[in-house]
Coordinates of C-alpha atoms in Angstrom, one line a residue:
Chain A
M268 CA 35.9 14.9 -85.5
S269 CA 38.4 16.9 -85.3
D270 CA 37.0 18.9 -82.2
I271 CA 38.2 15.9 -80.1
V272 CA 41.6 16.5 -78.7
L273 CA 42.1 13.2 -76.3
S274 CA 40.3 10.1 -76.9
L275 CA 40.5 7.0 -75.1
Q276 CA 39.3 4.2 -77.4
K277 CA 38.1 0.5 -75.3
L278 CA 41.1 0.8 -72.5
H279 CA 41.5 -2.5 -70.5
K280 CA 43.6 -3.0 -68.1
R281 CA 44.4 -6.0 -65.5
F282 CA 47.0 -6.4 -62.2
G283 CA 46.5 -10.2 -61.5
A284 CA 42.8 -10.6 -60.6
L285 CA 42.0 -6.9 -60.2
Q286 CA 40.4 -5.8 -63.7
A287 CA 41.5 -2.3 -63.1
T288 CA 40.2 -0.6 -66.2
Q289 CA 37.7 -2.3 -68.1
D290 CA 36.2 -1.1 -71.7
V291 CA 36.7 2.6 -70.8
S292 CA 36.4 5.0 -73.9
L293 CA 36.4 8.7 -73.3
D294 CA 37.0 11.9 -75.3
L295 CA 38.0 15.3 -74.1
Q296 CA 36.9 18.1 -76.5
Q297 CA 37.9 21.5 -77.8
G298 CA 37.0 24.4 -75.1
E299 CA 35.8 22.1 -72.7
I300 CA 36.5 20.3 -68.9
H301 CA 35.6 17.1 -68.8
A302 CA 35.5 16.0 -65.3
L303 CA 36.4 12.7 -64.1
I304 CA 34.8 11.2 -60.9
G305 CA 34.7 8.2 -58.8
P306 CA 35.0 6.7 -55.3
N307 CA 38.1 5.4 -54.0
G308 CA 39.7 2.1 -55.7
A309 CA 37.6 3.3 -58.7
G310 CA 40.8 2.7 -61.0
K311 CA 41.3 6.6 -61.6
S312 CA 45.1 6.6 -60.9
T313 CA 45.6 3.4 -63.2
L314 CA 43.5 5.2 -66.1
I315 CA 45.7 8.6 -65.6
G316 CA 48.6 6.7 -65.9
Q317 CA 47.2 4.9 -69.2
I318 CA 46.6 8.4 -70.7
A319 CA 49.8 9.8 -69.4
G320 CA 52.1 7.1 -70.0
N321 CA 53.4 5.3 -67.0
I322 CA 51.0 2.6 -67.5
R323 CA 50.6 0.5 -70.7
P324 CA 46.7 -0.6 -71.2
D325 CA 46.6 -4.3 -71.8
E326 CA 44.0 -3.6 -74.8
G327 CA 42.6 -0.3 -76.4
R328 CA 44.1 2.8 -77.8
V329 CA 44.7 6.2 -76.7
F330 CA 45.1 9.3 -79.3
L331 CA 46.1 12.8 -78.8
A332 CA 44.2 14.8 -81.9
D333 CA 45.3 12.4 -84.8
T334 CA 48.3 10.7 -83.2
E335 CA 48.1 7.7 -81.6
I336 CA 50.2 7.8 -78.2
T337 CA 49.2 4.5 -76.5
S338 CA 52.8 3.1 -76.9
M339 CA 54.6 6.4 -76.5
S340 CA 57.2 7.5 -73.4
I341 CA 55.9 10.3 -71.1
A342 CA 58.2 12.7 -72.3
Q343 CA 57.0 12.1 -76.1
R344 CA 53.5 12.5 -75.2
A345 CA 54.5 15.9 -73.3
R346 CA 56.1 17.2 -76.3
L347 CA 53.1 16.5 -78.3
G348 CA 51.2 18.7 -76.2
L349 CA 49.7 16.8 -73.2
G350 CA 50.0 18.7 -69.9
R351 CA 49.7 17.0 -66.9
S352 CA 49.6 17.9 -62.9
F353 CA 49.9 15.1 -60.2
Q354 CA 47.8 14.6 -57.5
V355 CA 50.9 15.3 -54.8
S356 CA 52.6 18.0 -56.5
S357 CA 55.5 16.7 -58.3
L358 CA 58.2 19.7 -58.7
A359 CA 62.0 20.5 -58.2
E360 CA 62.0 22.0 -54.3
P361 CA 65.1 23.7 -54.3
L362 CA 64.9 25.5 -57.3
S363 CA 63.0 28.5 -58.4
V364 CA 59.4 28.8 -59.9
M365 CA 61.1 29.9 -63.1
R366 CA 63.4 27.3 -63.3
N367 CA 60.7 24.5 -63.0
V368 CA 58.5 26.1 -65.6
M369 CA 61.2 26.7 -68.0
M370 CA 62.0 22.8 -68.2
G371 CA 58.9 22.4 -70.8
V372 CA 59.7 25.3 -72.8
Q373 CA 62.7 24.0 -73.3
A374 CA 61.7 20.6 -74.0
L375 CA 59.7 22.3 -76.8
Q376 CA 61.9 24.4 -78.6
S377 CA 64.7 21.5 -79.0
H378 CA 67.0 18.6 -77.9
S379 CA 68.6 19.4 -74.5
F380 CA 71.7 18.6 -75.7
R381 CA 72.9 22.0 -75.6
F382 CA 76.0 22.6 -73.6
W383 CA 77.1 26.1 -73.9
K384 CA 74.7 29.0 -74.0
P385 CA 73.4 29.6 -70.1
V386 CA 69.8 29.4 -69.5
A387 CA 70.2 32.0 -66.9
R388 CA 70.0 35.0 -69.9
D389 CA 68.2 33.1 -72.5
R390 CA 65.2 35.0 -73.2
H391 CA 63.7 32.4 -75.5
L392 CA 63.3 30.0 -72.4
L393 CA 62.5 32.7 -70.0
E394 CA 59.8 34.7 -72.0
P395 CA 57.6 31.7 -72.6
A396 CA 58.1 30.6 -68.8
Y397 CA 57.0 33.8 -67.4
A398 CA 54.2 34.3 -69.7
A399 CA 52.9 30.8 -68.1
L400 CA 53.2 32.1 -65.0
E401 CA 51.4 35.3 -65.5
R402 CA 48.7 33.0 -66.9
M403 CA 48.4 31.5 -63.7
Q404 CA 48.7 35.0 -61.8
L405 CA 52.0 33.6 -60.2
S406 CA 54.8 35.8 -62.2
H407 CA 55.4 38.0 -58.8
R408 CA 56.9 34.3 -57.6
A409 CA 58.9 33.6 -60.5
W410 CA 62.1 33.3 -58.5
T411 CA 61.0 31.8 -55.5
P412 CA 62.4 28.7 -54.2
V413 CA 59.4 26.1 -55.0
F414 CA 60.0 24.8 -51.0
E415 CA 58.8 28.7 -49.8
L416 CA 55.4 28.4 -52.0
S417 CA 52.3 27.6 -50.2
H418 CA 50.3 24.5 -51.1
G419 CA 48.0 26.5 -53.2
E420 CA 50.9 28.1 -55.2
R421 CA 52.6 24.9 -55.9
R422 CA 49.3 23.8 -57.3
Q423 CA 49.3 26.8 -59.9
V424 CA 53.3 25.9 -60.7
E425 CA 52.0 22.7 -62.1
V426 CA 49.7 24.1 -64.2
A427 CA 52.1 26.7 -65.4
C428 CA 54.7 24.0 -66.2
A429 CA 52.1 22.1 -68.0
L430 CA 51.2 25.5 -69.8
A431 CA 54.5 25.9 -70.9
L432 CA 54.3 23.1 -73.1
K433 CA 51.6 24.8 -75.2
P434 CA 49.4 21.7 -74.6
R435 CA 46.8 20.2 -76.9
A436 CA 45.0 18.9 -73.4
L437 CA 45.8 19.2 -69.7
L438 CA 45.2 16.3 -67.5
L439 CA 44.9 17.4 -63.8
D440 CA 44.7 15.3 -61.4
E441 CA 42.9 16.2 -58.2
P442 CA 44.3 19.6 -58.6
M443 CA 42.1 20.9 -55.5
A444 CA 43.3 18.5 -53.5
G445 CA 44.5 19.5 -49.9
L446 CA 43.5 23.5 -50.8
G447 CA 41.4 25.6 -48.2
P448 CA 38.1 27.0 -49.7
E449 CA 40.0 30.1 -50.9
G450 CA 42.6 28.4 -52.8
S451 CA 40.4 25.9 -54.4
A452 CA 37.8 29.2 -55.1
K453 CA 41.0 30.7 -57.2
L454 CA 42.2 27.5 -59.0
T455 CA 38.8 27.0 -60.1
E456 CA 38.1 30.4 -61.4
L457 CA 41.5 30.1 -63.4
L458 CA 40.8 26.8 -64.6
E459 CA 37.2 28.5 -66.1
A460 CA 39.3 31.0 -67.8
L461 CA 42.0 28.5 -68.9
K462 CA 39.3 25.7 -70.4
L463 CA 38.8 28.1 -73.4
E464 CA 42.5 27.7 -74.8
V465 CA 43.1 24.5 -73.4
P466 CA 40.5 21.7 -72.6
I467 CA 41.1 19.8 -69.5
L468 CA 40.8 16.4 -68.5
L469 CA 39.7 17.2 -64.6
I470 CA 40.0 14.1 -62.2
E471 CA 38.6 15.7 -59.0
H472 CA 37.2 14.8 -55.4
D473 CA 35.7 18.2 -54.8
M474 CA 32.4 17.7 -55.8
E475 CA 31.2 21.7 -55.4
A476 CA 34.4 22.3 -58.0
V477 CA 33.3 19.6 -60.2
F478 CA 29.6 20.5 -60.7
R479 CA 30.5 24.0 -60.9
L480 CA 33.4 23.7 -63.6
A481 CA 32.7 20.3 -65.5
D482 CA 30.8 20.4 -68.7
R483 CA 30.4 16.7 -69.0
I484 CA 31.3 14.2 -66.3
S485 CA 31.9 10.6 -66.3
V486 CA 31.8 8.2 -63.6
L487 CA 34.1 5.6 -62.9
V488 CA 33.3 2.5 -60.4
S489 CA 35.4 -0.6 -60.1
G490 CA 37.2 0.0 -63.8
S491 CA 34.2 1.2 -66.0
V492 CA 32.3 4.2 -66.9
I493 CA 28.9 3.4 -65.2
A494 CA 27.5 6.9 -66.4
H495 CA 27.8 10.2 -68.3
G496 CA 26.6 13.1 -68.9
D497 CA 26.3 17.2 -68.1
S498 CA 26.4 17.7 -64.1
Q499 CA 22.6 17.9 -63.8
A500 CA 22.5 14.1 -65.4
I501 CA 25.0 13.0 -63.1
R502 CA 23.2 14.5 -60.4
Q503 CA 20.4 12.8 -60.5
D504 CA 21.5 9.4 -61.9
P505 CA 20.4 6.7 -59.6
R506 CA 23.4 4.4 -60.5
V507 CA 26.2 7.2 -59.7
R508 CA 23.8 8.1 -56.4
E509 CA 24.2 4.6 -55.3
A510 CA 27.8 3.7 -56.4
Y511 CA 29.1 7.1 -55.7
L512 CA 27.4 9.7 -53.6
G513 CA 25.6 7.1 -51.3
D514 CA 21.7 6.5 -51.1
S515 CA 21.3 8.5 -47.9
D516 CA 23.2 11.6 -49.5
A517 CA 20.2 12.4 -51.5
Chain B
M261 CA 56.9 41.3 -71.0
T262 CA 56.6 44.6 -73.3
N263 CA 60.0 45.4 -73.3
N264 CA 62.5 43.0 -75.4
T265 CA 65.4 43.5 -73.6
S266 CA 64.3 43.2 -69.8
L267 CA 65.1 39.8 -69.5
T268 CA 69.0 40.1 -70.5
N269 CA 70.4 40.6 -66.9
G270 CA 69.1 40.2 -63.0
A271 CA 68.3 43.5 -62.4
S272 CA 65.8 44.5 -65.2
Q273 CA 63.8 41.0 -64.5
A274 CA 62.9 43.0 -61.2
A275 CA 61.8 46.0 -63.2
T276 CA 59.8 43.4 -65.5
A277 CA 58.5 41.3 -62.5
D278 CA 57.1 43.9 -60.0
T279 CA 58.0 42.1 -56.5
A280 CA 59.7 39.2 -58.1
L281 CA 62.8 38.5 -56.2
V282 CA 65.4 38.6 -58.5
P283 CA 68.4 35.4 -58.3
K284 CA 71.4 36.6 -56.3
T285 CA 74.4 37.0 -58.9
G286 CA 77.1 36.2 -57.0
S287 CA 79.9 38.7 -56.9
H288 CA 83.6 37.1 -57.3
F289 CA 84.5 38.9 -54.3
D290 CA 82.0 37.6 -51.7
R291 CA 83.1 34.9 -48.9
K292 CA 82.6 32.2 -51.6
G293 CA 84.5 33.8 -54.5
L294 CA 87.6 34.4 -52.0
V295 CA 87.7 30.8 -50.6
Q296 CA 87.7 29.6 -53.9
M297 CA 90.1 32.1 -55.5
A298 CA 92.5 31.7 -52.2
L299 CA 92.2 27.6 -53.0
L300 CA 93.2 27.8 -56.7
G301 CA 95.9 30.8 -55.6
L302 CA 97.7 28.4 -53.3
L303 CA 97.4 25.4 -55.2
L304 CA 99.0 27.2 -58.2
L305 CA 101.6 29.3 -55.9
V306 CA 103.1 27.0 -53.5
P307 CA 104.1 24.4 -56.2
V308 CA 105.7 27.4 -57.7
A309 CA 107.8 28.4 -54.9
A310 CA 108.8 25.1 -54.4
Y311 CA 110.2 24.8 -57.6
F312 CA 112.4 27.6 -57.3
L313 CA 113.1 26.7 -53.7
G314 CA 114.9 23.2 -55.0
H315 CA 111.9 21.1 -53.3
I316 CA 110.7 18.8 -56.3
Y317 CA 108.9 16.9 -54.2
Y318 CA 106.2 19.3 -53.5
V319 CA 106.0 20.4 -56.8
N320 CA 105.1 16.4 -57.6
L321 CA 102.8 16.4 -54.9
A322 CA 100.9 19.3 -56.1
S323 CA 100.7 17.4 -59.4
R324 CA 99.2 14.8 -57.7
I325 CA 96.7 16.8 -55.7
T326 CA 96.0 18.3 -58.7
I327 CA 95.4 15.5 -60.7
I328 CA 93.2 13.6 -58.2
A329 CA 91.1 16.8 -57.8
M330 CA 90.3 16.5 -61.6
A331 CA 89.8 13.0 -61.4
A332 CA 87.2 13.9 -58.5
V333 CA 86.0 16.7 -60.7
G334 CA 84.8 13.9 -62.9
L335 CA 83.2 12.0 -60.2
N336 CA 81.4 15.2 -58.9
L337 CA 79.7 15.3 -62.1
A338 CA 78.0 12.4 -62.1
I339 CA 77.5 12.0 -58.5
G340 CA 76.9 15.9 -57.3
Y341 CA 75.4 17.4 -60.5
G342 CA 73.9 13.8 -61.7
G343 CA 72.8 12.2 -58.8
M344 CA 74.4 9.1 -60.0
V345 CA 76.6 7.5 -57.0
S346 CA 79.2 5.6 -59.5
F347 CA 81.4 3.4 -57.3
G348 CA 83.1 2.1 -60.2
H349 CA 85.3 5.4 -61.6
A350 CA 88.5 3.8 -61.1
A351 CA 87.6 2.2 -64.1
Y352 CA 88.0 5.3 -66.4
F353 CA 91.0 6.5 -63.9
G354 CA 92.8 3.2 -64.5
L355 CA 92.0 2.9 -68.5
G356 CA 93.1 6.3 -68.8
G357 CA 96.4 5.5 -67.2
Y358 CA 96.6 2.1 -69.3
V359 CA 96.4 4.0 -72.4
A360 CA 99.0 6.3 -71.4
G361 CA 101.2 3.2 -70.1
I362 CA 100.9 1.0 -73.2
S363 CA 101.0 3.9 -75.7
A364 CA 104.3 4.6 -74.0
Y365 CA 105.6 1.0 -73.9
H366 CA 105.0 0.4 -77.9
A367 CA 106.3 3.7 -78.8
F368 CA 109.5 3.0 -76.2
D369 CA 109.5 -1.0 -78.0
L370 CA 108.7 0.6 -81.2
T371 CA 106.6 -2.5 -81.7
P372 CA 102.6 -1.8 -83.1
F373 CA 99.9 -2.1 -80.6
M374 CA 98.1 -4.4 -83.2
T375 CA 98.8 -5.1 -86.6
W376 CA 95.5 -6.4 -87.8
P377 CA 93.0 -4.9 -89.3
F378 CA 95.3 -2.0 -89.5
S379 CA 99.1 -1.5 -87.9
L380 CA 98.6 0.6 -85.0
P381 CA 101.7 1.9 -83.9
G382 CA 102.0 3.4 -80.0
S383 CA 102.8 7.1 -79.5
D384 CA 104.6 8.9 -76.8
S385 CA 102.8 12.2 -77.9
L386 CA 100.8 13.3 -74.7
L387 CA 98.0 15.1 -77.1
V388 CA 97.7 11.5 -78.9
V389 CA 97.1 9.7 -75.3
W390 CA 95.2 12.3 -74.0
L391 CA 92.8 12.0 -77.1
V392 CA 92.7 8.4 -76.8
A393 CA 91.9 8.0 -73.6
A394 CA 89.2 10.4 -73.0
L395 CA 87.5 8.8 -76.5
L396 CA 88.5 5.1 -75.0
C397 CA 87.0 6.3 -71.4
A398 CA 84.0 7.7 -73.2
L399 CA 83.4 4.6 -75.1
L400 CA 83.5 2.3 -71.9
A401 CA 81.3 4.5 -69.8
L402 CA 78.6 4.2 -72.7
A403 CA 78.5 1.0 -72.6
I404 CA 78.8 0.8 -68.9
G405 CA 76.3 3.3 -68.6
A406 CA 73.8 2.3 -70.8
I407 CA 73.1 -1.1 -68.4
S408 CA 73.9 1.0 -65.2
L409 CA 71.5 3.6 -65.8
R410 CA 68.6 1.4 -65.9
T411 CA 69.1 0.8 -62.2
T412 CA 68.7 3.6 -59.4
G413 CA 70.1 3.4 -55.8
V414 CA 72.0 0.9 -54.0
Y415 CA 71.6 -1.5 -57.4
F416 CA 73.3 1.3 -59.4
I417 CA 76.3 1.4 -57.0
M418 CA 76.6 -2.3 -57.2
I419 CA 76.5 -2.7 -60.9
T420 CA 79.4 0.3 -61.7
L421 CA 81.1 -1.2 -58.7
A422 CA 81.2 -5.0 -60.4
F423 CA 81.7 -3.4 -64.0
A424 CA 84.7 -1.6 -62.8
Q425 CA 86.0 -4.8 -60.7
M426 CA 85.4 -7.1 -64.0
I427 CA 88.0 -4.5 -65.6
Y428 CA 90.2 -4.5 -62.7
Y429 CA 90.7 -8.4 -62.7
F430 CA 91.2 -8.5 -66.6
A431 CA 93.9 -6.1 -66.0
N432 CA 95.3 -8.1 -63.2
S433 CA 95.7 -11.2 -65.2
W434 CA 97.1 -10.0 -68.7
P435 CA 100.5 -10.8 -68.8
T436 CA 100.9 -8.8 -71.8
Y437 CA 101.2 -5.3 -69.9
G438 CA 102.6 -6.3 -66.5
G439 CA 99.7 -7.8 -64.9
E440 CA 99.4 -7.3 -61.5
D441 CA 103.0 -6.0 -61.5
G442 CA 102.1 -3.2 -63.6
L443 CA 103.2 -1.2 -66.5
P444 CA 106.5 1.1 -66.1
I445 CA 106.8 4.4 -68.6
Y446 CA 110.3 4.7 -68.8
I447 CA 110.2 8.1 -69.9
R448 CA 107.4 10.6 -70.0
N449 CA 105.0 11.0 -72.8
T450 CA 105.8 14.3 -74.4
L451 CA 104.2 17.5 -75.6
P452 CA 105.5 19.9 -78.4
L453 CA 107.1 22.9 -77.4
V454 CA 107.5 22.1 -73.8
D455 CA 109.4 20.0 -71.7
S456 CA 107.1 18.1 -69.8
S457 CA 109.4 16.1 -68.0
N458 CA 110.3 18.9 -66.1
A459 CA 108.4 19.1 -62.5
L460 CA 106.9 22.1 -62.9
T461 CA 105.8 22.1 -66.5
Y462 CA 104.3 19.1 -65.6
F463 CA 102.5 20.5 -62.7
L464 CA 101.4 23.2 -65.0
I465 CA 99.9 21.1 -67.3
C466 CA 98.1 19.3 -64.4
F467 CA 96.7 22.3 -63.3
V468 CA 95.4 23.7 -66.7
G469 CA 93.6 20.0 -67.0
L470 CA 92.1 20.4 -63.4
V471 CA 91.2 24.3 -64.3
L472 CA 89.5 23.2 -67.8
A473 CA 87.9 20.2 -66.2
M474 CA 86.2 22.8 -63.5
A475 CA 85.2 25.1 -66.1
I476 CA 83.5 23.0 -68.2
T477 CA 81.7 21.6 -65.4
S478 CA 80.8 24.9 -64.5
R479 CA 79.8 25.9 -68.1
L480 CA 78.1 22.7 -68.6
M481 CA 75.7 22.8 -65.8
K482 CA 74.4 26.7 -66.7
S483 CA 73.4 25.4 -69.9
R484 CA 70.4 23.7 -70.9
F485 CA 71.8 20.3 -70.3
G486 CA 72.8 21.4 -67.2
A487 CA 69.3 22.3 -66.0
A488 CA 67.8 19.3 -67.5
L489 CA 70.7 17.2 -65.5
T490 CA 69.7 19.3 -62.4
M491 CA 65.9 18.4 -62.8
A492 CA 67.0 14.6 -63.5
R493 CA 68.6 14.6 -60.2
L494 CA 66.0 16.5 -58.2
N495 CA 63.1 14.9 -59.7
D496 CA 63.1 12.7 -62.7
V497 CA 59.2 12.3 -62.9
R498 CA 59.0 16.3 -63.6
L499 CA 61.5 16.3 -66.0
A500 CA 59.8 13.3 -68.3
T501 CA 56.4 15.2 -67.7
A502 CA 58.1 18.3 -69.2
G503 CA 59.0 16.3 -72.2
I504 CA 62.4 15.2 -71.6
S505 CA 63.4 11.9 -71.2
P506 CA 66.0 11.6 -68.0
Y507 CA 67.7 8.8 -69.4
P508 CA 70.2 10.0 -72.4
I509 CA 70.5 13.1 -70.0
R510 CA 72.0 10.9 -67.4
L511 CA 74.0 8.7 -70.1
V512 CA 75.7 11.8 -71.8
A513 CA 76.3 13.4 -68.4
F514 CA 78.1 9.9 -67.4
V515 CA 79.8 9.6 -70.4
I516 CA 81.4 13.3 -70.2
S517 CA 82.3 12.5 -65.9
A518 CA 84.1 9.3 -67.1
A519 CA 86.1 11.1 -69.8
I520 CA 87.3 13.5 -67.1
T521 CA 88.1 11.2 -64.8
G522 CA 90.1 9.1 -67.6
L523 CA 92.2 12.2 -68.5
A524 CA 93.0 12.6 -65.3
G525 CA 94.4 8.7 -64.9
A526 CA 96.3 9.7 -68.0
L527 CA 98.1 12.6 -66.3
Y528 CA 98.3 10.4 -62.9
A529 CA 100.3 7.3 -65.1
D530 CA 102.6 10.0 -66.5
L531 CA 103.3 11.8 -63.2
N532 CA 104.2 8.6 -61.4
G533 CA 106.1 6.8 -64.5
F534 CA 104.2 3.6 -63.4
V535 CA 100.5 2.4 -64.2
S536 CA 99.1 -0.7 -62.4
P537 CA 95.7 -2.2 -61.7
N538 CA 95.5 -0.4 -58.3
M539 CA 94.6 2.4 -60.2
L540 CA 91.7 0.1 -61.3
S541 CA 90.7 -1.1 -57.9
W542 CA 87.6 -0.6 -56.0
H543 CA 89.7 1.5 -53.1
F544 CA 90.5 4.0 -55.7
S545 CA 86.9 4.5 -56.5
G546 CA 86.1 4.7 -52.9
E547 CA 88.6 7.2 -52.5
L548 CA 87.4 9.3 -54.7
M549 CA 83.7 9.2 -53.2
V550 CA 85.1 10.1 -50.3
I551 CA 87.1 13.1 -51.7
V552 CA 84.0 14.3 -52.9
I553 CA 81.9 14.1 -50.0
L554 CA 84.9 15.7 -48.1
G555 CA 84.3 18.5 -50.3
G556 CA 81.5 18.8 -50.7
V557 CA 78.6 16.9 -53.0
G558 CA 78.0 19.2 -55.8
R559 CA 80.2 21.8 -55.3
L560 CA 82.1 23.0 -58.1
Y561 CA 85.4 23.3 -56.0
G562 CA 84.7 20.7 -53.8
P563 CA 86.6 17.9 -55.5
L564 CA 89.8 20.4 -55.1
A565 CA 89.1 21.1 -51.2
G566 CA 88.5 17.2 -51.0
A567 CA 91.7 16.2 -52.9
V568 CA 93.7 18.8 -50.9
L569 CA 92.4 17.7 -47.6
F570 CA 92.5 13.7 -48.5
V571 CA 96.3 13.9 -50.3
M572 CA 97.6 15.8 -47.6
M573 CA 96.1 13.9 -44.9
E574 CA 97.9 10.7 -46.5
T575 CA 101.0 12.1 -47.0
F576 CA 101.6 14.1 -43.6
L577 CA 99.3 11.9 -41.5
G578 CA 100.6 8.9 -43.1
G579 CA 104.3 9.8 -42.5
V580 CA 103.6 9.7 -38.6
T581 CA 101.5 6.8 -38.3
Q582 CA 100.2 3.9 -40.8
Y583 CA 97.1 4.1 -39.2
W584 CA 96.4 7.5 -40.8
Q585 CA 93.1 6.3 -42.1
L586 CA 91.5 6.2 -38.8
F587 CA 92.1 9.8 -39.1
L588 CA 90.5 10.4 -42.4
G589 CA 87.6 8.0 -41.2
L590 CA 87.1 10.9 -37.9
V591 CA 87.4 13.9 -40.7
L592 CA 84.7 12.3 -43.0
L593 CA 82.4 11.6 -39.6
G594 CA 82.7 15.2 -38.8
V595 CA 82.0 16.7 -42.2
V596 CA 78.9 14.1 -42.9
L597 CA 77.4 15.0 -39.3
F598 CA 78.3 18.7 -38.8
A599 CA 79.0 19.7 -42.1
K600 CA 76.6 18.1 -44.7
H601 CA 77.8 20.5 -47.8
G602 CA 81.5 19.1 -47.3
V603 CA 84.5 21.5 -46.4
M604 CA 83.2 23.9 -49.1
G605 CA 79.8 24.4 -47.6
W606 CA 81.5 24.8 -44.2
L607 CA 84.4 27.4 -45.6
A608 CA 82.4 29.1 -48.3
G609 CA 78.7 28.9 -46.9
R610 CA 75.8 27.2 -48.6
E611 CA 75.0 27.2 -52.4
R612 CA 72.1 29.0 -53.0
N613 CA 69.9 27.6 -56.2
E614 CA 68.3 29.9 -58.2

């Protein structure tokens, strides 16, 4: 089972009367893109929160490779190799792209209580950050402040930030949201190339992208996984059509 | 990234990164550099000139400006660079002052500060006073910060204020060291080799303190720690996601900030030969905040510009009318409305983040 990079085991989360996550078990294997889809209110955000560390599950466990991360902080999970991007991009806008990406490199190398050496000439920070940007074809924007970037470029920066952690698994929350067809196509291409190195758990609304990219798809409805399989199986699954795509959409 | 030395300076970054924009490497002789040098140069030259012309009053005024600026440099590290709006920095300023006062009191009386569990005498050495003041302020800030930093926004402002007021009332009601009457320092604490009771010498000591505090802040903010602190201010979710917990970063910055303000407090008590609960009061916390905002939040020279403006207004307008704070209010209003980056932003232009 060493192929499994990220696994969720029987997660439960309840907010008052609302069962937001109900007995969810999922895994992410080396070399794949596993897509998680579901209609609004299906509990996707709650589930992501439990993987990323901002929400504690009531029951169940989360593993990153062989390490249990269920009760670790967001920062600890990141240092262990869980990279993530946000539905609404979350970057330090006044800073350059480079300064955003360098944070992850810095976290990986040692603690941040180093008070003397300037970061601006620190090759141990600059070079890996630059490499992560090149990976996302964004190195030409390295010294541009984030607020000058287009929406699509910010998406790429987010993924580059995650890559700077040398992640074992990537958790991408609707990376295509708000992108035009062009940006969406470009990101799809980049992610396709990326999955060979880092497996990706992809939460996405853009069905085109999901069916093109995902090796496996899990469908979340009302807090539980109602279907699981490759894109062919998911397209044909009657429960999925009913719950998610809508009957008439066939 | 084939060339190993390619990232060692700004110029060669461009070569590596094709069309990459090179971060502007500010020359020391641009507008900002000139304004900063003029500010620091005037602060140094005016009291030297005043001393040789026999106007000791102005030398002491410059010392006062310098010390207040140093206290504001400490606060600026918390507010401007760390995004932690502390409304309780008077606690550290006052504690530093009381360290100087209490130490001198026992040294003068030849009584021990405490006898149990070990005997601790007073000291009239400035070096000892500074060391103890910085350490105690750091410890106090560690305790206050550890609790306060679990909150944000208005709650953080209020809880830091509450802690400072506790200390204020404690000093106010503790009769041993003068209570609300304060505690005089009859003879200024001393340094080896130099005569600290000389007004110009003491100004120069304060000036070195201010310059060191600014140099430390500047260096700190360029380091890995500074990069993390900047990210904690701008987007703490991003910092955590990048693998660095914001809380310890903020706490350490808060502690350093308090130690700098505490050192300034010790200098202030020795300048005035007097320490009283006023140094601990929330008025002073507020004045420090006003100074930071006037000068420019998060600007290295902001606290200095703010302190010059504030103390000058207090001294010269305060000599004309007791309602001088009306004019201070107007200036503050003007700065907040028309010069969001403070006096330094107005004089030296906007700071560019790389």
